[in-house]
Each structure stands twice: as structure tokens, then as C-alpha cells.
Coordinates of C-alpha atoms and ligand atoms in Angstrom, one line a residue:
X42 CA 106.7 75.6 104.7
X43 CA 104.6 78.7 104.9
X44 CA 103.2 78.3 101.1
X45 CA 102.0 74.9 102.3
X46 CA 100.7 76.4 105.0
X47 CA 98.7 78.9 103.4
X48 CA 97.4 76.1 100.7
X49 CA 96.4 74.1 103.7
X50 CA 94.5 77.0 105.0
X51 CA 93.1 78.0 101.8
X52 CA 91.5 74.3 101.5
X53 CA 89.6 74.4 104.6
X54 CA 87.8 77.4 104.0
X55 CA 85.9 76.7 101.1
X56 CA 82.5 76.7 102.8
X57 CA 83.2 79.9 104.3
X58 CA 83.8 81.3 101.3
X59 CA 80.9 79.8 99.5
X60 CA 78.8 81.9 102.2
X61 CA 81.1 85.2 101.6
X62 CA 80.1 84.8 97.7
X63 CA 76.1 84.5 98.9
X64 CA 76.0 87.7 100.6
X65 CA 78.3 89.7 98.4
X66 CA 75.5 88.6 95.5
X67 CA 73.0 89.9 97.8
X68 CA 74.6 93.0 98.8
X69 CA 75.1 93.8 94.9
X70 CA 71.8 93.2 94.0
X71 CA 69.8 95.3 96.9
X72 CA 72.6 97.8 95.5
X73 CA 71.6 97.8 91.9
X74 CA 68.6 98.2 92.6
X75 CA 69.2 101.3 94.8
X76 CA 70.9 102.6 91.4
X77 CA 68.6 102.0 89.2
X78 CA 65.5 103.5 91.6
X79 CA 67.7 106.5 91.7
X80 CA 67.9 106.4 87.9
X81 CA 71.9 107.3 88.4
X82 CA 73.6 108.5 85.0
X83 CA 77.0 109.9 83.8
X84 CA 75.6 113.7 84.4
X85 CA 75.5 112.6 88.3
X86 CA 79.4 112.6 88.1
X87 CA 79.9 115.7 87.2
X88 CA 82.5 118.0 89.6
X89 CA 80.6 121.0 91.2
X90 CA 81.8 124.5 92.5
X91 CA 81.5 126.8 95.2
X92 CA 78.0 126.6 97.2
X93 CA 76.5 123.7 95.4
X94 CA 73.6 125.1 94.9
X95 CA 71.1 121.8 93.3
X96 CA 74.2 119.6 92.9
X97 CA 72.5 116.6 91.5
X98 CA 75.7 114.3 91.6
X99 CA 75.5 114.8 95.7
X100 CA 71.9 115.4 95.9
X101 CA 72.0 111.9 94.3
X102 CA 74.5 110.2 96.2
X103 CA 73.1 111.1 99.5
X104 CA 69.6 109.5 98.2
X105 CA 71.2 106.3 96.9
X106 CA 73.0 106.1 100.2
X107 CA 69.5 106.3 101.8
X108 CA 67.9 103.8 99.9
X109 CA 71.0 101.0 100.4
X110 CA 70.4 101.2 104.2
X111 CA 67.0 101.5 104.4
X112 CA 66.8 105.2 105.7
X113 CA 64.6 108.2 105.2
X114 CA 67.7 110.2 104.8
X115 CA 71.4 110.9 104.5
X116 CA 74.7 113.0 104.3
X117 CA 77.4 111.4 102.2
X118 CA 80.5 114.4 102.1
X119 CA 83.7 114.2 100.8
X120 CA 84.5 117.0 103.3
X121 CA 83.5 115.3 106.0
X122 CA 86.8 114.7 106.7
X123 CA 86.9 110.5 108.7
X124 CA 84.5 108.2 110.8
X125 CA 85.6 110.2 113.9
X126 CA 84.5 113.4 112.0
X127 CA 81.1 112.0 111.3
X128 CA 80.4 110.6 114.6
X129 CA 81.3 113.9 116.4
X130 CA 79.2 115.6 114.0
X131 CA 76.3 113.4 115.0
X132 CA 76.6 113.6 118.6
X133 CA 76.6 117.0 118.5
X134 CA 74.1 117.4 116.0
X135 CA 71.6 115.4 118.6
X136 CA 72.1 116.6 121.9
X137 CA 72.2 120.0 123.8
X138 CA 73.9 121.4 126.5
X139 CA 72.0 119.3 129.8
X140 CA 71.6 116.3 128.3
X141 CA 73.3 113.2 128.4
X142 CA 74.8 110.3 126.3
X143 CA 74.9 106.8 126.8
X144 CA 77.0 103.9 125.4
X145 CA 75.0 100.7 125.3
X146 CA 78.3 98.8 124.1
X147 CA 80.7 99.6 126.7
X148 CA 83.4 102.4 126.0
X149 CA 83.5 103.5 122.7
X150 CA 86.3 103.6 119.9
X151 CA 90.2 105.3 120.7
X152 CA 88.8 108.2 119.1
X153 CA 85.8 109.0 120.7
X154 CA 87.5 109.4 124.0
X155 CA 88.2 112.8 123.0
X156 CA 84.8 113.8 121.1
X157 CA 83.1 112.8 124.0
X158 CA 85.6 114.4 126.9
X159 CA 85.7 110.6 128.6
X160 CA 89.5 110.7 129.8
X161 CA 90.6 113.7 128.1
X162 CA 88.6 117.1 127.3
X163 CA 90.2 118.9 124.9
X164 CA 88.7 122.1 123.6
X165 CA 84.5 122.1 122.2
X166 CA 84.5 118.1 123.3
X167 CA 81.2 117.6 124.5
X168 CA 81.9 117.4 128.3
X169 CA 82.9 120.9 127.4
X170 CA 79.4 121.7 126.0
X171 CA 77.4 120.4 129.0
X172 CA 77.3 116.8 127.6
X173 CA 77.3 114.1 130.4
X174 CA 78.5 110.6 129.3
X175 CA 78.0 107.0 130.9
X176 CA 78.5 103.4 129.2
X177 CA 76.8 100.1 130.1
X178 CA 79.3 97.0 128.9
X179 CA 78.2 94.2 126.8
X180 CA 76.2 91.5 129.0
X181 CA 77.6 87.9 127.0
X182 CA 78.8 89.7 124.1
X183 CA 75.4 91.4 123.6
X184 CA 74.1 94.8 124.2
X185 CA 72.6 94.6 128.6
X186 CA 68.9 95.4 127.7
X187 CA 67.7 96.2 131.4
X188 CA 71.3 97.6 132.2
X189 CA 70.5 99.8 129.3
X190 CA 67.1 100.6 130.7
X191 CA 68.1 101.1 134.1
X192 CA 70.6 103.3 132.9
X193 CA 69.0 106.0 131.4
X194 CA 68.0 109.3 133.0
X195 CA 65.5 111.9 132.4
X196 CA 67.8 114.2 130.5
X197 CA 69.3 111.1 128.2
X198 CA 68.7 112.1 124.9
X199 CA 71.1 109.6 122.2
X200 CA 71.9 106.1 123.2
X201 CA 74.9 105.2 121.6
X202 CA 75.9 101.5 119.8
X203 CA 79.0 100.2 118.5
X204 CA 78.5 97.6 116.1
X205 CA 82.7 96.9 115.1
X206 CA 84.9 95.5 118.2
X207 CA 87.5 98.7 117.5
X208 CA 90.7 97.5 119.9
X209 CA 88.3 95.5 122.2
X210 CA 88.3 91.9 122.2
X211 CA 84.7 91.2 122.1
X212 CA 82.9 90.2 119.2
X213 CA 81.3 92.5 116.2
X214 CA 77.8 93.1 116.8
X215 CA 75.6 91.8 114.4
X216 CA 72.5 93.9 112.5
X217 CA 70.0 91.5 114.6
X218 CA 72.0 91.8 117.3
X219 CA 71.0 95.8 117.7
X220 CA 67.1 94.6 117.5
X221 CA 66.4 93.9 121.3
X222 CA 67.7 97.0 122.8
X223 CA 66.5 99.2 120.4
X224 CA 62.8 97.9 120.5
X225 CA 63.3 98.4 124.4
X226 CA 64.9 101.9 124.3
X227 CA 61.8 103.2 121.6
X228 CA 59.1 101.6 124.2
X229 CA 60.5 103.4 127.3
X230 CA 61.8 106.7 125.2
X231 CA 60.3 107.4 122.2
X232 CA 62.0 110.9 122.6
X233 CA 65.8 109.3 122.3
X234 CA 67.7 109.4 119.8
X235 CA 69.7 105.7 118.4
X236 CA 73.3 106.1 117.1
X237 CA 74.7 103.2 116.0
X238 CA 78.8 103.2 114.4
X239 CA 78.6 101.0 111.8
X240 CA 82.4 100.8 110.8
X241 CA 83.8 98.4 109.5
X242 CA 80.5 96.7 109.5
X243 CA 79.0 97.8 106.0
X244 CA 78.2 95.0 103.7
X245 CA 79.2 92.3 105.8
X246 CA 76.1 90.6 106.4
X247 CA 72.8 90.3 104.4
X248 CA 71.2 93.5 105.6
X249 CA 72.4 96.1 107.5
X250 CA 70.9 97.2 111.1
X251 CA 67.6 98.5 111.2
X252 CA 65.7 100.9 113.3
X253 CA 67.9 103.4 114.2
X254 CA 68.1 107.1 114.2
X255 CA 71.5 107.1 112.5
X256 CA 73.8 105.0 111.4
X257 CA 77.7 106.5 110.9
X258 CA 80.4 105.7 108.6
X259 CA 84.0 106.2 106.9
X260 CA 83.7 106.0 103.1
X261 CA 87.1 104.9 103.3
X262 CA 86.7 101.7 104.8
X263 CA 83.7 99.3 103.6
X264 CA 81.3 101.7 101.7
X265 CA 84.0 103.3 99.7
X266 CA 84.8 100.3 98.0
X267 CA 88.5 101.2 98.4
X268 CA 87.9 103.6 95.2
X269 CA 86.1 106.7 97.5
X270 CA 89.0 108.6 98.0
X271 CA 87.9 110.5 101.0
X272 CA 84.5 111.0 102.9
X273 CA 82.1 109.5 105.2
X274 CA 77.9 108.7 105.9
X275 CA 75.4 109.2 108.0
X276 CA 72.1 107.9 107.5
X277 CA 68.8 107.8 109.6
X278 CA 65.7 109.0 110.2
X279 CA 64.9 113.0 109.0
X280 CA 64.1 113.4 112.7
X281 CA 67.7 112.7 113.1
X282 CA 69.6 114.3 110.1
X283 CA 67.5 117.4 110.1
X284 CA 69.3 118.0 113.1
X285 CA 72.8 116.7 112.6
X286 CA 72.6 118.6 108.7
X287 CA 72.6 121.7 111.1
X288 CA 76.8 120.5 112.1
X289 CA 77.9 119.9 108.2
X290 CA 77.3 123.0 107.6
X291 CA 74.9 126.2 109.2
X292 CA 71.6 126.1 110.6
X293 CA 69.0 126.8 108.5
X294 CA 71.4 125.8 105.5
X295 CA 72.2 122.2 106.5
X296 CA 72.7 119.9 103.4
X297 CA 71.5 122.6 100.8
X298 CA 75.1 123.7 99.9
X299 CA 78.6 122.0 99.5
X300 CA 80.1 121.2 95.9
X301 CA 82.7 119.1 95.3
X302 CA 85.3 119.9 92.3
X303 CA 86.5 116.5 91.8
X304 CA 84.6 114.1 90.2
X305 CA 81.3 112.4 92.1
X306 CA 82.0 108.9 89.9
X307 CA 84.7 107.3 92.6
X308 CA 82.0 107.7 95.3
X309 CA 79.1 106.4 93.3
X310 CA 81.5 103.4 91.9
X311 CA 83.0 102.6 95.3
X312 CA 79.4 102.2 96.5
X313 CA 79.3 99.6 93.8
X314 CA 82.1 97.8 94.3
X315 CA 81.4 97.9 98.0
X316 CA 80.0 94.3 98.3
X317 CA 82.6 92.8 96.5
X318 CA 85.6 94.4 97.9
X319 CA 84.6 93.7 101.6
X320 CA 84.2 90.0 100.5
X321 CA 87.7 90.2 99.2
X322 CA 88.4 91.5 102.7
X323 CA 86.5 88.9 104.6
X324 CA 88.3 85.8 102.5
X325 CA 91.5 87.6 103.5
X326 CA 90.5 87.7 107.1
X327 CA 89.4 84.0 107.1
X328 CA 92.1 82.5 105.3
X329 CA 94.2 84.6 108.0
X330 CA 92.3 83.0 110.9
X331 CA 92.4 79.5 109.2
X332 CA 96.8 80.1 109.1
X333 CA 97.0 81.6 112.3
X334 CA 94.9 77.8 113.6
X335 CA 97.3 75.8 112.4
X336 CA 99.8 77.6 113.5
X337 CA 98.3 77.1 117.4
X338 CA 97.7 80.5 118.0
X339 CA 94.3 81.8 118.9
X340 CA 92.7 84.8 116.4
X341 CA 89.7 86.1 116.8
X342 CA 86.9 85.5 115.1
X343 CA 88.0 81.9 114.2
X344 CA 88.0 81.3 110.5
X345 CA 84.5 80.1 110.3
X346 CA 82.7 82.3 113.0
X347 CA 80.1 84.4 111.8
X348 CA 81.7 87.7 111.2
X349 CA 79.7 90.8 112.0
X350 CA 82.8 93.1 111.0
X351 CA 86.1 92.9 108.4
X352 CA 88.5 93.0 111.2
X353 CA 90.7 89.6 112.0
X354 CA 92.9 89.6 115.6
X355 CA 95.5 87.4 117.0
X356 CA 97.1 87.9 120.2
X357 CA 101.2 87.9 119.1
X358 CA 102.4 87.6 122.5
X359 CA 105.8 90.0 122.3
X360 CA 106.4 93.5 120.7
X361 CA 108.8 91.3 117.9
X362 CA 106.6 89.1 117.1
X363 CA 103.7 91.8 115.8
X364 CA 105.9 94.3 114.4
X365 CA 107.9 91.5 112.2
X366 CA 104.1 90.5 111.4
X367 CA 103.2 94.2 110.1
X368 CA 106.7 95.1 108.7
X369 CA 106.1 91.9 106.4
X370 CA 102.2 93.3 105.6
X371 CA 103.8 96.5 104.3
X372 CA 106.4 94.7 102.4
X373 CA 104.4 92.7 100.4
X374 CA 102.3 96.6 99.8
X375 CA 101.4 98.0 96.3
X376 CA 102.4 101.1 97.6
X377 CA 105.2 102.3 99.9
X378 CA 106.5 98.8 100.1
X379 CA 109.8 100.0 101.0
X380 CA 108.9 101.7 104.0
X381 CA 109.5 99.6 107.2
X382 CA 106.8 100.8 109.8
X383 CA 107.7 101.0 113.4
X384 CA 105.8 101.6 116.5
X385 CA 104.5 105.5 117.1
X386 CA 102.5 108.4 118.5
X387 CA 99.4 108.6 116.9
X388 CA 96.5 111.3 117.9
X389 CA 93.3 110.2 119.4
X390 CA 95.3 106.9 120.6
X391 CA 96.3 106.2 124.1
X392 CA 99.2 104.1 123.5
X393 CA 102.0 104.4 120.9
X394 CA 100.6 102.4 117.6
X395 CA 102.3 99.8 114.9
X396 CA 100.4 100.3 111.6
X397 CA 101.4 99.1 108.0
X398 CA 99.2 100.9 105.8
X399 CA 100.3 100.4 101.9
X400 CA 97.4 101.7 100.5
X401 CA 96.4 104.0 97.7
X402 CA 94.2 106.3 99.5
X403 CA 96.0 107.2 102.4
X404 CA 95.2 105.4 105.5
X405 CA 92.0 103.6 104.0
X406 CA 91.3 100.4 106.2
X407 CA 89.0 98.9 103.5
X408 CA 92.7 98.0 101.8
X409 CA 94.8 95.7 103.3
X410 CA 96.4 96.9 106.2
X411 CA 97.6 95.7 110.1
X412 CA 97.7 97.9 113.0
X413 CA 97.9 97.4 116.6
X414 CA 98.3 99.3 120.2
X415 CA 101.1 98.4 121.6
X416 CA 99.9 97.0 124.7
X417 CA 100.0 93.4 126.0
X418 CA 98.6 91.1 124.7
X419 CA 100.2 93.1 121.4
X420 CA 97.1 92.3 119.5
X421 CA 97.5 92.7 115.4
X422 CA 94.3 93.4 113.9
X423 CA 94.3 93.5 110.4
X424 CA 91.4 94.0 108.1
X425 CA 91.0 94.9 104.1
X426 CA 92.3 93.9 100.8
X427 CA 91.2 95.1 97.5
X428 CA 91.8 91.6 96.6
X429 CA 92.1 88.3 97.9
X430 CA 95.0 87.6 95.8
X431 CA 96.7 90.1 97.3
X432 CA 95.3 89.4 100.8
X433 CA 96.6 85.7 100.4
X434 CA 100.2 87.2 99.0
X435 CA 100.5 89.4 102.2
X436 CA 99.6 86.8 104.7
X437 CA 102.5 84.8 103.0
X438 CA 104.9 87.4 102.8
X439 CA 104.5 88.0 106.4
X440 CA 104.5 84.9 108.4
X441 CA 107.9 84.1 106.1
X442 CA 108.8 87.4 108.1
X443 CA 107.9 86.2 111.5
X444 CA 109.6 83.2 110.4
X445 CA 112.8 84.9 109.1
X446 CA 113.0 86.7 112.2
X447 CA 113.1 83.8 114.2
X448 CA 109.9 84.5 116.1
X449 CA 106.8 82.3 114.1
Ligands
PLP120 C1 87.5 103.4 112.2 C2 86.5 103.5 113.3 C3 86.0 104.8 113.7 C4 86.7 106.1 113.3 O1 87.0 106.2 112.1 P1 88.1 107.1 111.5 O2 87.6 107.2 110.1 O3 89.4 106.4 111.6 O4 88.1 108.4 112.2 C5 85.1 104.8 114.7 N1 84.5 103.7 115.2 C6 84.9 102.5 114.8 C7 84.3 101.3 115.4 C8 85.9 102.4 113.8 O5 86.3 101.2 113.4

């Protein structure tokens, strides 16, 4: 019953995949070109040591990284150790003690809480530093342009955009959607800075967003390709980077030094495959969506909403029902598929979290994996796949589990 299902499913998303295949073919090609501008060869992969003194393989990556997303500059670091890492890194590269930040997308991602001292302020969080915080939620879905304006205060100096939902059931944001309230914010301020997360949201349109200071990611999630095994990105304006370059490392050093002894060529390869992997990702998300219709439940987006990020929701209704759905992801796993994956502590999370996570780089979202706070409505949100075959396998393997367990 669930194979026919899935078939079913699989039919009426052609269309929606038709337009998955037009982007990734325009993704790929605005990133060949960024390799072949850079002139990247087999000497950029070579592993460095100790300071990293001219490193061409990073020097490289950080301009290609540049050029992809339309920026003036960037830091791409396989020591910078997650999106979280980045971000912090950011904020604190951009403001100073006195001044204040302001979320234009309502509160942030689990993991800023902490960065930010919002609920919690553990030690060198920026509340700590002398860093006020406020938020201004969506307005419709979309970023509250006069709330925004009304919001800021003499000492604001970043204003802050989320472009992924996170664990928030709104909708991803999408590159245009950023264009209205940062043409308002550089009109009233041209001394702020704009900070915009782009998790999860790398490749998943035609462009990416424009006009901002920075724009932060995790290299293991879209622009990693699945093959970066660690790292993540920020890019922007050398207003911007100048300063956050000062956090990677030392002042007056910033981005000069850093080697890496492994080998440059997964970063520069993942980049590559970047455009392809998240439209494996996407067809997994839809044909999830499509399923989850037919079965009368609700997800979010619905298979043939315009997606702004990789990540797929649907309310399960019952702790049972979403940890037989993840417990059936990790089954049907390349790796650890013998692990059964129950609900846990997780730091940086307020509530105890579900996650199956089979992946070959440990904890990479851009592969397919399923995790959820459990909280009512005991959301899943899944997102990734290397491939869609696999993406289409899982989805199988784990509604038979819901099934099995007496709970579809
Ligand atoms: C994943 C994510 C982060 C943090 O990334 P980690 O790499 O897990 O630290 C921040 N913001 C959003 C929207 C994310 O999806």
C-alpha cells in the first residue's frame, strides 16, 4: 500500500521537478563560471601547514565563494567549526559593547538564544559583552518594513535576517523577499550593518539574496555539497568581513593565516556538486509533501509551493507517531542503520530532541536526515538526501514504519 503510495506521489510531482532541474542547471552554470574566473586547478587542493602563510587552495576558495554569491569578500574555514560558530563569529565581529542588535525575522534559530544571551546568558554571549537584543516578527510571512524602521535606535548597529524557518512554522524567506527591508534599513542607516542566515537556503532558488553585509553558512548543509566534511561561510561586503576576519583569528591578522592539512579538493568539489545535491534534497522534500497529501495530513511547504529552503514539516500529532517516523528514516540509513534513535538532551535546544541522522559526515543536514523538538504539535522536519533514490527509499521505509507500528 505504501509503494503505491509513493508511485502515486512520485506522478504528481513531475512539474515540480521539471522546475527543480531549471534551477539546479542555473545554479551549476553561475558556478562554473565562478571556477573558471578563479582559474581553479589541482595545485589549489593541496593540504597546507601551520600558519598558512599564502595558502592558495584557501586564498582561492574563499574568492570563488565570493564570486558565487555575488560578494566583495569571504571566509570559508574548515575550523570554523558549524553555522552557530559562524554566525556568533559575525555578530561579534560587527558590534561593540553599547550597541544593539535587531532581529527583523522574529526570534532567531535554537542556537542563537545562547550567542545572543536572549533567555539564557552563558559565559562571553553578547548580552554579556554589552550587546542589547530586540526582534520584530514577520508581518504576513514577510519581514515588517516600518516595524523594522520603527524599531531601530540610535546605537543599532547589525539588523539581523533569517532566511530558513529553523523550528518555526512560517515560511522560508525568499532572496526577493530580503529586497524591501534592506533598501529601507540602507536609506534610514547607511551606518548598519545587514546579516542575513542563509541556511539551508543555498542553491535553492535562482540567485541568492542580494545586498547585504554578510550572508552566513554551514558547509555542511547546502554549500558543502554533502562532500565538505566540516566548515562553514561568510560572505559580504569588505566593510563587513574586514571586521568579522578580526574573530577567525587576531586583529590585525584576520584571514592572512590558517592552513588546513587535509586536502582543500572536498570543499572545492562540494561547492560543485552543491546545485545538484540540494535538488536531490528538494525532490526528496516534495515527493515527501506530495505522500504526506494523500495521506490527509498537512506538511509544510505543500509539494508544489515555492520553496525558499530544503526543509519539509508535518505536524505528527503524538510523540509515537514522529519517533516511528524518524526510527524508520535511520533504518533505511547508509550509515548507522542499526541504531534506533530516541528522543534526547541536546545543547543549544530548549526541549529534549528526536533526530535520525545516518550520514557520512557526522551530523550534516544536507544528507538525509529527520529531527524534531519534542513539543506539541511534534513537528518532523526533515530535509537532505545525497540522492533522490535514496530520499524516495527512506520515505518508503518509514511510513511502512508508522504503518507497522500501528500509528499511519
Ligand atoms: C542549521 C542552522 C543554524 C546553525 O547551524 P549549525 O551548523 O547547526 O550550528 C542557524 N540557523 C539556521 C536557520 C539553521 O538552519
Amino acid at each position: 500500500m505504501i509503494s503505491k503510495l509513493i508511485e502515486s506521489a512520485e506522478r504528481d510531482c513531475a512539474a515540480v521537478f521539471r522546475e527543480i532541474d531549471a534551477i539546479e542547471e542555473s545554479c551549476t552554470a553561475r558556478v562554473l563560471a565562478a571556477f573558471q574566473k578563479e582559474r581553479v586547478g589541482a595545485r589549489h587542493f593541496a593540504p597546507t601547514t601551520g600558519y598558512g602563510y599564502d595558502d592558495i587552495g584557501r586564498d582561492t576558495l574563499e574568492r570563488l565563494f565570493a564570486d558565487v554569491f555575488c560578494a566583495d569578500a569571504a571566509i570559508v574555514r574548515p575550523h570554523v567549526a558549524s553555522g552557530t560558530h559562524a554566525l556568533a563569529m559575525c555578530l561579534a565581529g560587527l558590534l561593540k559593547p553599547g550597541e544593539h542588535l535587531l532581529y527583523a525575522t522574529g526570534k532567531p534559530y535554537d542556537t542563537l538564544d545562547g550567542v545572543i544571551g536572549i533567555s539564557t546568558c552563558p559565559p562571553g554571549c553578547l548580552r554579556e559583552m554589552g550587546v542589547s537584543y530586540s526582534d520584530v516578527p514577520l508581518a504576513d510571512g514577510l519581514p515588517d518594513v516600518p516595524g523594522v524602521l520603527a524599531a531601530l535606535r540610535p546605537e543599532t548597529r547589525v539588523v539581523a535576517l533569517q532566511r530558513s524557518r529553523g523550528y518555526a512554522s512560517r515560511r522560508a524567506l525568499l532572496p526577493e523577499d530580503f529586497d524591501a527591508v534592506i533598501a529601507a534599513v540602507r536609506a534610514a542607516r547607511p551606518d548598519i550593518f545587514i546579516m542575513i542566515d542563509n541556511c539551508y537556503g543555498e542553491f535553492v532558488r535562482d540567485s541568492e539574496p542580494r545586498g547585504a553585509d554578510a550572508l552566513v553558512g554551514s558547509l555542511i548543509k547546502n554549500p558543502g555539497g554533502g562532500l565538505a566534511p566540516t566548515g562553514a561561510y561568510i560572505v559580504g561586503t569588505e566593510r563587513a568581513i574586514s571586521r568579522v576576519e578580526a574573530r577567525l583569528t587576531a586583529p590585525g591578522v584576520g584571514r592572512e593565516v590558517g592552513s588546513y592539512a587535509g586536502s582543500y579538493r572536498p570543499f572545492y568539489q562540494g561547492l560543485f556538486m552543491a546545485p545538484h545535491t540540494v535538488a536531490q534534497a528538494k525532490k526528496t522534500a516534495v515527493l515527501a509533501a506530495r505522500a504526506f497529501e494523500l495521506l490527509n495530513m498537512r506538511p509544510d511547504p505543500a509539494f508544489d509551493a515555492v520553496r525558499g529552503d530544503i526543509i519539509q514539516s508535518v505536524d505528527m500529532h503524538s510523540p509515537e507517531r514522529l519517533v516511528a517516523f524518524c526510527q524508520g528514516i535511520q533504518a533505511a540509513s547508509p550509515v548507522d542503520s542499526f541504531a534506533s534513535p530516541e528522543p534526547w538532551d541536546m545543547p543549544g535546544y530548549q526541549n529534549k530532541v528526536v533526530m535520525a541522522a545516518g550520514t557520512f559526515v557526522s551530523g550534516a543536514s544536507i544528507e538525509l536526515s529527520c529531527d524534531a523538538p519534542m513539543r506539541e504539535p511534534f513537528t518532523a522536519y526533515m530535509q537532505g538526501a545525497l540522492t533522490y533514490a535514496h530520499g524516495k527509499f527512506a520515505l518508503q521505509t518509514a511510513l511502512s514504519a508508522m504503518e507497522a507500528a500501528g500509528c499511519l
